[in-house]
Coordinates of N, CA and C in Angstrom, one line a residue:
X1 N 35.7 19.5 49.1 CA 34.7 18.4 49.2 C 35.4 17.2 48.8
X2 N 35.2 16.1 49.9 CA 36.4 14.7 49.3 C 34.7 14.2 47.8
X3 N 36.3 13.6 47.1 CA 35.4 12.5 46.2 C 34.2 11.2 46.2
X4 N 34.2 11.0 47.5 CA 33.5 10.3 48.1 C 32.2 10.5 48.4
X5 N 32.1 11.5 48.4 CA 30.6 11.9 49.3 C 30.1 13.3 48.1
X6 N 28.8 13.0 48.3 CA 27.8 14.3 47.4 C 27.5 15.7 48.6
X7 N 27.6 16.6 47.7 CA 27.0 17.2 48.6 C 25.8 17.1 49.6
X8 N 25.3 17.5 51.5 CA 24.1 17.6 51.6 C 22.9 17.5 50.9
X9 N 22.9 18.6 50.5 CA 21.5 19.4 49.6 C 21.4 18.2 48.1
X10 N 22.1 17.2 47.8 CA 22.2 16.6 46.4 C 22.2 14.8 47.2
X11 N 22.2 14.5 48.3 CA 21.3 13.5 49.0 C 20.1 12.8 48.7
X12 N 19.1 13.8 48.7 CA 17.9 13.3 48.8 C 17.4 13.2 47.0
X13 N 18.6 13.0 46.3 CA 18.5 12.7 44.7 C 19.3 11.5 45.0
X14 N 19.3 10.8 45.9 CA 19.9 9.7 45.8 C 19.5 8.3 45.6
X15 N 19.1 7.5 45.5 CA 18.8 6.2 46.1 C 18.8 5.6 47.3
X16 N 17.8 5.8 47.3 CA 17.6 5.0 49.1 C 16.8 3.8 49.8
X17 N 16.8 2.9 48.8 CA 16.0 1.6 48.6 C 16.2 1.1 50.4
X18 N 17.9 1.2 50.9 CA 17.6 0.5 51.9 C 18.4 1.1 53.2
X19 N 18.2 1.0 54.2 CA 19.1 1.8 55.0 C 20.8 1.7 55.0
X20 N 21.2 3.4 55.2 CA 22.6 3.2 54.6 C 23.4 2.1 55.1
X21 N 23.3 1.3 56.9 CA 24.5 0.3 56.8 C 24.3 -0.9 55.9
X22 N 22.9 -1.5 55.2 CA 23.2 -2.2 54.0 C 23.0 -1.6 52.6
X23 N 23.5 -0.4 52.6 CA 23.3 -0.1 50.9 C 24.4 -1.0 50.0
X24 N 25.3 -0.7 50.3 CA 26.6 -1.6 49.8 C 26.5 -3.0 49.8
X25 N 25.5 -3.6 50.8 CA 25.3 -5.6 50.6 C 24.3 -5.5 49.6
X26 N 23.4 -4.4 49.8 CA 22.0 -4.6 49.0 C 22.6 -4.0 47.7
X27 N 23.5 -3.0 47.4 CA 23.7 -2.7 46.1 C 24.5 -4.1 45.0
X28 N 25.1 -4.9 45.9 CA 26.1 -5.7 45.4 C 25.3 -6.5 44.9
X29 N 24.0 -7.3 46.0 CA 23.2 -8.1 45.8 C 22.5 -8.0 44.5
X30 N 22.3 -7.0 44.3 CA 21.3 -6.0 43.3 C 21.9 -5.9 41.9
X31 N 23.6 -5.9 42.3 CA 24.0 -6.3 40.6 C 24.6 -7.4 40.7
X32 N 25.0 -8.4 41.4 CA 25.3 -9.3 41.0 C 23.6 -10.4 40.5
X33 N 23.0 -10.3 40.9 CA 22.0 -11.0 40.5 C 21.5 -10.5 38.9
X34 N 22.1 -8.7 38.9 CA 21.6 -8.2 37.4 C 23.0 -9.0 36.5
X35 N 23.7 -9.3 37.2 CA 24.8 -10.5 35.9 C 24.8 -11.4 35.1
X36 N 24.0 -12.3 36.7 CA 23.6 -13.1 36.5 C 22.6 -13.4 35.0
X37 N 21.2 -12.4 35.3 CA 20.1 -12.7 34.5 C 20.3 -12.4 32.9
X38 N 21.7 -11.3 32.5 CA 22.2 -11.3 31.0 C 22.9 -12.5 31.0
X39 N 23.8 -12.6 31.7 CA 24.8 -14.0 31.2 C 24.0 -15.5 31.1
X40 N 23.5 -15.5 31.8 CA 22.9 -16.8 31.3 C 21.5 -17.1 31.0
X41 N 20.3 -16.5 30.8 CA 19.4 -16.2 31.0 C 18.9 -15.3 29.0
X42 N 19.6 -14.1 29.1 CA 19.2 -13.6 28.1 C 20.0 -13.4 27.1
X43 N 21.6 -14.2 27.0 CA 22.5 -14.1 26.3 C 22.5 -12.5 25.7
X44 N 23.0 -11.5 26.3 CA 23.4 -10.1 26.2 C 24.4 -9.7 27.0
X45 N 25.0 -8.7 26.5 CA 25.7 -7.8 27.2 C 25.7 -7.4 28.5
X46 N 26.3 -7.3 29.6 CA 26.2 -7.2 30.5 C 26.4 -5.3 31.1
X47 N 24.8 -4.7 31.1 CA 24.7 -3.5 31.3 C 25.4 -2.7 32.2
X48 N 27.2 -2.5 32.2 CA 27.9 -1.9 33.2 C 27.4 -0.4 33.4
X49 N 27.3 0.0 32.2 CA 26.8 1.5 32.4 C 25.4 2.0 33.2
X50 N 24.3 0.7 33.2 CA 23.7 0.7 34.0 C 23.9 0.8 35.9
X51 N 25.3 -0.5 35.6 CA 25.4 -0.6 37.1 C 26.0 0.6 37.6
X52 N 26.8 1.0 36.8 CA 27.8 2.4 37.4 C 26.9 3.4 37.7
X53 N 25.9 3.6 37.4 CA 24.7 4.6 37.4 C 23.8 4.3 38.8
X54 N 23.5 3.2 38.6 CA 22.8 2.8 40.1 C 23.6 3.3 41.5
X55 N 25.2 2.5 41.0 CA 26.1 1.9 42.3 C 26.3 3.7 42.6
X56 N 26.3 4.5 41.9 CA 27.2 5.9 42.1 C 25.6 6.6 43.1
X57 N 24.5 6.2 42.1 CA 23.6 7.2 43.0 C 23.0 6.7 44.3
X58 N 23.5 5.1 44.7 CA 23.6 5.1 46.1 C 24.8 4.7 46.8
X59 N 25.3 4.9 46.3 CA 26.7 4.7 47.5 C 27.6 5.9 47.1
X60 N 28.4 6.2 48.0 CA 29.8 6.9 47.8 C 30.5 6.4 46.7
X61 N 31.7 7.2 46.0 CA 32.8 6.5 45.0 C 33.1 5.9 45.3
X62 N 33.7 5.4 46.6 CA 35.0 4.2 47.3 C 33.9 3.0 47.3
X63 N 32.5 2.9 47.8 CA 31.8 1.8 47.6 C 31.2 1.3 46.5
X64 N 31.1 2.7 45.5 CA 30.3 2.0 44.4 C 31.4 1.6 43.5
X65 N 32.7 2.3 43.6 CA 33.7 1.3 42.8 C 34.1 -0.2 43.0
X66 N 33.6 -0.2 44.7 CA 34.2 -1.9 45.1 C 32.6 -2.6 44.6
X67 N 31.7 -1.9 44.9 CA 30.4 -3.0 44.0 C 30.7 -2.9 42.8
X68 N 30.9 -2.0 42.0 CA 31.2 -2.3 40.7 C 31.9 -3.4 39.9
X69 N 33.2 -3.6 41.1 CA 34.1 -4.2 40.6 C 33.9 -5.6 40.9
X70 N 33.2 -6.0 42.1 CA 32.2 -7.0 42.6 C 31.8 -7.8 41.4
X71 N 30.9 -6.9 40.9 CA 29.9 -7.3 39.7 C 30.4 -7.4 38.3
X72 N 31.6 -7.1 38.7 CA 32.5 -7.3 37.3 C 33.3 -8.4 37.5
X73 N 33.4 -9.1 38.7 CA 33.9 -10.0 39.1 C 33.2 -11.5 38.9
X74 N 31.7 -11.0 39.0 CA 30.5 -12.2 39.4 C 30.4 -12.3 37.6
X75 N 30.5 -10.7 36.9 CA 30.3 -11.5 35.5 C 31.3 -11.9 35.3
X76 N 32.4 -12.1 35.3 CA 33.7 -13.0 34.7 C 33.9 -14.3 35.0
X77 N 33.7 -14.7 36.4 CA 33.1 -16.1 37.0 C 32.2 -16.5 35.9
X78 N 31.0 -15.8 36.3 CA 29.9 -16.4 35.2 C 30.6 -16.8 33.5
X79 N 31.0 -16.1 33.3 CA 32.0 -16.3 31.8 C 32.5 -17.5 31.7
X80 N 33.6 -17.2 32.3 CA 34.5 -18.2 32.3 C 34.3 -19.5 32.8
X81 N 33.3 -19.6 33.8 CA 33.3 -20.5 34.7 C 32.0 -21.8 34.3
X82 N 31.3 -20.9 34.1 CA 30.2 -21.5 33.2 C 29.7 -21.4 32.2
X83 N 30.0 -20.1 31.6 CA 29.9 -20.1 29.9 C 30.9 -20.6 29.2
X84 N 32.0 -20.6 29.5 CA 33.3 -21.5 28.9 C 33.9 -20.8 27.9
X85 N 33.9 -18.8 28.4 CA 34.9 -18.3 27.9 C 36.5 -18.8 27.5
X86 N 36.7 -18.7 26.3 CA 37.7 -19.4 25.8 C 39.2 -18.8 26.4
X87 N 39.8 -19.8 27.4 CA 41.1 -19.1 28.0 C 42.2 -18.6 27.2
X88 N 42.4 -17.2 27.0 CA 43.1 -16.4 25.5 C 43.2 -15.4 26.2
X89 N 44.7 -14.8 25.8 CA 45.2 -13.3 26.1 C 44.2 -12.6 25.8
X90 N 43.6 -12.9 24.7 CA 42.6 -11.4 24.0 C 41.4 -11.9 25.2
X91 N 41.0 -12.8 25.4 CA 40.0 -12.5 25.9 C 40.0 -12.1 27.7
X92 N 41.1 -13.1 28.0 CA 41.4 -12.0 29.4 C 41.3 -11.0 29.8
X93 N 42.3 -10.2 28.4 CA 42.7 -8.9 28.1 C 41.6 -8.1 28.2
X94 N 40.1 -8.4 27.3 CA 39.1 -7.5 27.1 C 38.3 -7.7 28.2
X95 N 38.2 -8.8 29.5 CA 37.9 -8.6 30.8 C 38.5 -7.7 31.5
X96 N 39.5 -7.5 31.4 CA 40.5 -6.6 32.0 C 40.1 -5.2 31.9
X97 N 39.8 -5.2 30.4 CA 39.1 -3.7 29.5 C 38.2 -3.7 30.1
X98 N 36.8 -4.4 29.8 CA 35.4 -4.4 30.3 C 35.6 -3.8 32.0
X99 N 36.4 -4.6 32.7 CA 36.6 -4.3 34.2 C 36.8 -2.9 34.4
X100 N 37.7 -2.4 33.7 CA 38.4 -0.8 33.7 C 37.0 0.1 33.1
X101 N 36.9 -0.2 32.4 CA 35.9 0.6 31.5 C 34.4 0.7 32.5
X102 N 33.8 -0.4 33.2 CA 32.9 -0.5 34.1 C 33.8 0.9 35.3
X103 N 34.6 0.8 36.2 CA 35.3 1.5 37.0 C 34.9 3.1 36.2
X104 N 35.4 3.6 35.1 CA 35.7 4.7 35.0 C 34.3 5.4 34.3
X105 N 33.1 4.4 34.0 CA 32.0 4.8 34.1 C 31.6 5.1 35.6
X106 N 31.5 4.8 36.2 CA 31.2 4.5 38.3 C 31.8 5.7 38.4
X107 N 33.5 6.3 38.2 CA 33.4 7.7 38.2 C 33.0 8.8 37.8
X108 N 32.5 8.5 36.1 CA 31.8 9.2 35.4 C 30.6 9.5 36.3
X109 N 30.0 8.6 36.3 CA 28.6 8.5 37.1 C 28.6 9.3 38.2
X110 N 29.5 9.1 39.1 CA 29.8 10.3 40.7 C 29.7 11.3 40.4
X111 N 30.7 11.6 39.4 CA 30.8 13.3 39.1 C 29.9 13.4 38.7
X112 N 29.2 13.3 37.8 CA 27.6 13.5 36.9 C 26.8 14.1 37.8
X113 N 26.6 13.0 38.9 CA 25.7 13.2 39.8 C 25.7 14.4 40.7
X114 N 27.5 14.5 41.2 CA 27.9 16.1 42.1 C 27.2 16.7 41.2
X115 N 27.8 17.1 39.6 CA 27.7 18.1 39.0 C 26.0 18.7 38.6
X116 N 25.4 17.2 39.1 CA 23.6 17.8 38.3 C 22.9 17.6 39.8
X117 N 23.3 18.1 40.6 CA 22.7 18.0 42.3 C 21.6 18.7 42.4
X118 N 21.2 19.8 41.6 CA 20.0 21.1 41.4 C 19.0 20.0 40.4
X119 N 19.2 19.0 39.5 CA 18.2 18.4 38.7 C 17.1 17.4 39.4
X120 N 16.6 17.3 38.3 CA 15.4 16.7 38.9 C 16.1 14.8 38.7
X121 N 15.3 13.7 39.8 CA 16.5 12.4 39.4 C 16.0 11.9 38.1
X122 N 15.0 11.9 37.4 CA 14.8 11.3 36.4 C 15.6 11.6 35.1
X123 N 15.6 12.9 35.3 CA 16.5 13.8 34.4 C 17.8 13.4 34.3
X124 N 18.4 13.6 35.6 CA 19.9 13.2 36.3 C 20.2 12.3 35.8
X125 N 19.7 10.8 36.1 CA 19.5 9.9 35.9 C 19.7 9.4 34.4
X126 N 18.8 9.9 33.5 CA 18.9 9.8 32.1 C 20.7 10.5 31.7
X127 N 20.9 12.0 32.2 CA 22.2 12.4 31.5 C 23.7 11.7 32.4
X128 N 22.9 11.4 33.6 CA 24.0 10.5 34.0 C 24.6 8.7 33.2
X129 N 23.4 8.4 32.6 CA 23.5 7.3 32.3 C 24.4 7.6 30.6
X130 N 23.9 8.7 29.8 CA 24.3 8.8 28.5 C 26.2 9.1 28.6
X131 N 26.2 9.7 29.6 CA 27.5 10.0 30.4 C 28.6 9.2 30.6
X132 N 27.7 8.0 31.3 CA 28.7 6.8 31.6 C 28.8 5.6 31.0
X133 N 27.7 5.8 29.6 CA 28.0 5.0 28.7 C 28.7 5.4 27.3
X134 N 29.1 6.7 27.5 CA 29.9 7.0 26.7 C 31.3 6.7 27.3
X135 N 31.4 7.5 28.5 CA 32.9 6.7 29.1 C 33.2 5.3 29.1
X136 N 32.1 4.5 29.5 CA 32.2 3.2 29.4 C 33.2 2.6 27.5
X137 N 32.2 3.1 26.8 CA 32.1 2.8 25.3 C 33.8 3.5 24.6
X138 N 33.8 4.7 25.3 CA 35.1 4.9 24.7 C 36.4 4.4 25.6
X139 N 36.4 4.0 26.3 CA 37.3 2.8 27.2 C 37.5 1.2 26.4
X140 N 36.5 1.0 25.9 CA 36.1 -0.1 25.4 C 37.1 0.2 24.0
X141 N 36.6 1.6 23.1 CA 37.1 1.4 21.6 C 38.6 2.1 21.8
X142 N 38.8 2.5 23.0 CA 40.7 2.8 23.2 C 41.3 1.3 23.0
X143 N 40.4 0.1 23.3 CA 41.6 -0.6 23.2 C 41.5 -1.6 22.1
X144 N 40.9 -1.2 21.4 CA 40.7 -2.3 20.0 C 41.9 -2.1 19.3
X145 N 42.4 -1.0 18.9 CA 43.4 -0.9 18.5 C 44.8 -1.9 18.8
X146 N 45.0 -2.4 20.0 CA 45.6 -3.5 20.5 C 44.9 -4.6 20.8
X147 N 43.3 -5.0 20.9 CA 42.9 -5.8 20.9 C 41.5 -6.3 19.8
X148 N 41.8 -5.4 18.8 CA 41.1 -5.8 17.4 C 40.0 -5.6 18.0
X149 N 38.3 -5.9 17.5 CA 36.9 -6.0 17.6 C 36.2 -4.2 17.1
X150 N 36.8 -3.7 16.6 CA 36.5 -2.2 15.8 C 35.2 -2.4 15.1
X151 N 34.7 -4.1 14.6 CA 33.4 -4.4 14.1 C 32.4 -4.0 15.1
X152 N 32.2 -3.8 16.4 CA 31.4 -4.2 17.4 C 31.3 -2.3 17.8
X153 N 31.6 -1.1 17.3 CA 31.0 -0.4 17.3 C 30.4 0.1 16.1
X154 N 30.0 -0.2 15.2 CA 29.3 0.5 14.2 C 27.9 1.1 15.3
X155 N 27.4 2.1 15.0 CA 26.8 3.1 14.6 C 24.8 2.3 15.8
X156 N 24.9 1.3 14.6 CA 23.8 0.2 15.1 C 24.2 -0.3 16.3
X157 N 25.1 -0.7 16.5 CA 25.4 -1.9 17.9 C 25.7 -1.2 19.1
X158 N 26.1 -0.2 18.9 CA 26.2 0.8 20.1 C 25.4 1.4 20.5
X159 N 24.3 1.7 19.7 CA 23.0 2.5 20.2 C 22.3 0.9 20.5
X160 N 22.4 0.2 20.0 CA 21.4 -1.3 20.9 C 21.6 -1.3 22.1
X161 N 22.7 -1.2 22.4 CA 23.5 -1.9 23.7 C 23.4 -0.7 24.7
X162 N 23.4 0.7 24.2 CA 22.6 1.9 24.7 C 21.5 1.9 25.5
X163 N 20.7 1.4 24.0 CA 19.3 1.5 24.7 C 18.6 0.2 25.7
X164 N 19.6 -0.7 25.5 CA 19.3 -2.1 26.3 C 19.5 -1.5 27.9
X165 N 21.3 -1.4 27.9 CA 21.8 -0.3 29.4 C 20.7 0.9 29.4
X166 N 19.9 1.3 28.8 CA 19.1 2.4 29.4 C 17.4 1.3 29.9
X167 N 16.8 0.5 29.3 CA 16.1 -0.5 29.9 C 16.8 -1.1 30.8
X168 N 18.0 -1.6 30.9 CA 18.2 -1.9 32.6 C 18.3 -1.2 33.7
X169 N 18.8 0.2 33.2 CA 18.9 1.6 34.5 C 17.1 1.5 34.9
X170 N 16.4 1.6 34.5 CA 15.3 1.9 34.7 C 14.6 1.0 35.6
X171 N 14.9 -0.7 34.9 CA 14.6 -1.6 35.9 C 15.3 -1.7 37.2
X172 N 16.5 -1.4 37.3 CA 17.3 -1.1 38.5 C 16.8 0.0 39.1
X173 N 16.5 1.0 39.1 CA 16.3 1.9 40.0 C 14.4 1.3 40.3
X174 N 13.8 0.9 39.3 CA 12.7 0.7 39.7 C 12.5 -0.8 40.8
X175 N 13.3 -1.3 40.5 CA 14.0 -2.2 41.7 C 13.8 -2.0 43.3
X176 N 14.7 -0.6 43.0 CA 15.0 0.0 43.9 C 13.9 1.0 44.3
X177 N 13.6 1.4 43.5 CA 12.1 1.8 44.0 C 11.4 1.2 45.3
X178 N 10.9 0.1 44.7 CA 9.9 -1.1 44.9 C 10.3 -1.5 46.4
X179 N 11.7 -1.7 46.5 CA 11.8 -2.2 47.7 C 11.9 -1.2 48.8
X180 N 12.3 0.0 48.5 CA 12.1 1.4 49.6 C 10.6 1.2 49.8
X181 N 9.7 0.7 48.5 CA 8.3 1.3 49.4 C 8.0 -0.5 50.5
X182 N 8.4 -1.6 49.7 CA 8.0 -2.6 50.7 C 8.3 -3.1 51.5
X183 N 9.7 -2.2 52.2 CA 10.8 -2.0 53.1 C 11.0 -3.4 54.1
X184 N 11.5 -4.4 53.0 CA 11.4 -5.7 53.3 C 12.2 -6.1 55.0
X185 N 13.5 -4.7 55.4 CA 14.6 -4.4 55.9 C 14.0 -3.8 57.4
X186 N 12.8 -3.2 56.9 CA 12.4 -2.3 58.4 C 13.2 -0.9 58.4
X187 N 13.5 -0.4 57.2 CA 14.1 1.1 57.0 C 13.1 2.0 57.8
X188 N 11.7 2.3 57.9 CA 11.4 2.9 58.3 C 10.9 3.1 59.9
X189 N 11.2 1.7 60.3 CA 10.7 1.5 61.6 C 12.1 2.0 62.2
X190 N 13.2 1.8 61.3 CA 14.7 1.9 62.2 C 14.8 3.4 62.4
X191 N 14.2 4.1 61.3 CA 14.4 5.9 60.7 C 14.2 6.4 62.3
X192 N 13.0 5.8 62.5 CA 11.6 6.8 63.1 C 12.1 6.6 65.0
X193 N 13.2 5.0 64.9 CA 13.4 4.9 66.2 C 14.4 5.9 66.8

């Protein structure tokens, strides 16, 4: 079975807000606008572990890694471009990190999802997400060691930032809910033709 694709029978645990030839515009759209609303809007973290959870349970690997990295892209613009990220090795560097560490959540997230294809999605969903914010998080504290910031996991800050990416998976897929049922797209008129 390629990496790319879920099994048949582990499909209909998927995400299906919109029909497959725009899932990849609508997934992109979907987190680049979620970038948006932490960076400048709620001054927070920007919930990768969330995105990597969304982008994996509707799209293939090869797509949800290129939205991923989209959106890792729209937050660094946003950074730098208008928050006035300070131009510094270290800080490039930990974009660089954040960027990587988003990616190898997105594959955590794929496999998660092959591997729990029998679960129910809320379930899925939940151990997918604990999954890829562990990968995320330990990507992040591999590289303190070369790039200092060891203060920023204590015990407290990482279960915040947890349970924040776990209120944004939720709004994301309820997102995505919402717009499968108000099928702004005509998904169901296209199904049925």
């Amino acid at each position: 079975m390629a990496l790319s694709t879920l099994p048949p029978h582990a499909d209909r645990f998927r995400l299906h807000p919109v029909a497959p030839r725009l899932a990849s515009m609508f997934c992109f759209a979907l987190l680049a606008v979620s970038c948006a609303l932490p960076s400048l809007a709620l001054a927070c973290a920007t919930p990768f572990a969330a995105f990597a959870v969304v982008a994996a349970a509707m799209l293939p690997l090869r797509p949800a890694l290129l939205v991923v990295s989209g959106a890792w892209l729209v937050n660094q613009s946003i950074g730098f471009g208008v928050l006035h990220y300070p131009v510094a090795g270290s800080t490039i560097a930990w974009g660089f990190v954040i960027g990587a560490a988003a990616l190898v959540a997105t594959a955590a997230s794929s496999a998660a999802l092959r591997a729990l294809a029998h679960g129910r999605t809320p379930l899925m969903l939940a151990i997918t997400f604990v999954l890829a914010y562990a990968a995320y998080e330990l990507v992040l504290l591999a590289a303190t060691p070369v790039l200092g910031g060891e203060g920023a996991f204590t015990a407290a800050i990482v279960a915040r930032i947890g349970l924040t990416g776990a209120v944004w998976l939720a709004g994301l897929v309820a997102a995505c809910e919402i717009v499968r049922l108000v099928d702004p797209f005509g998904r169901r008129g296209a199904m049925s033709a």
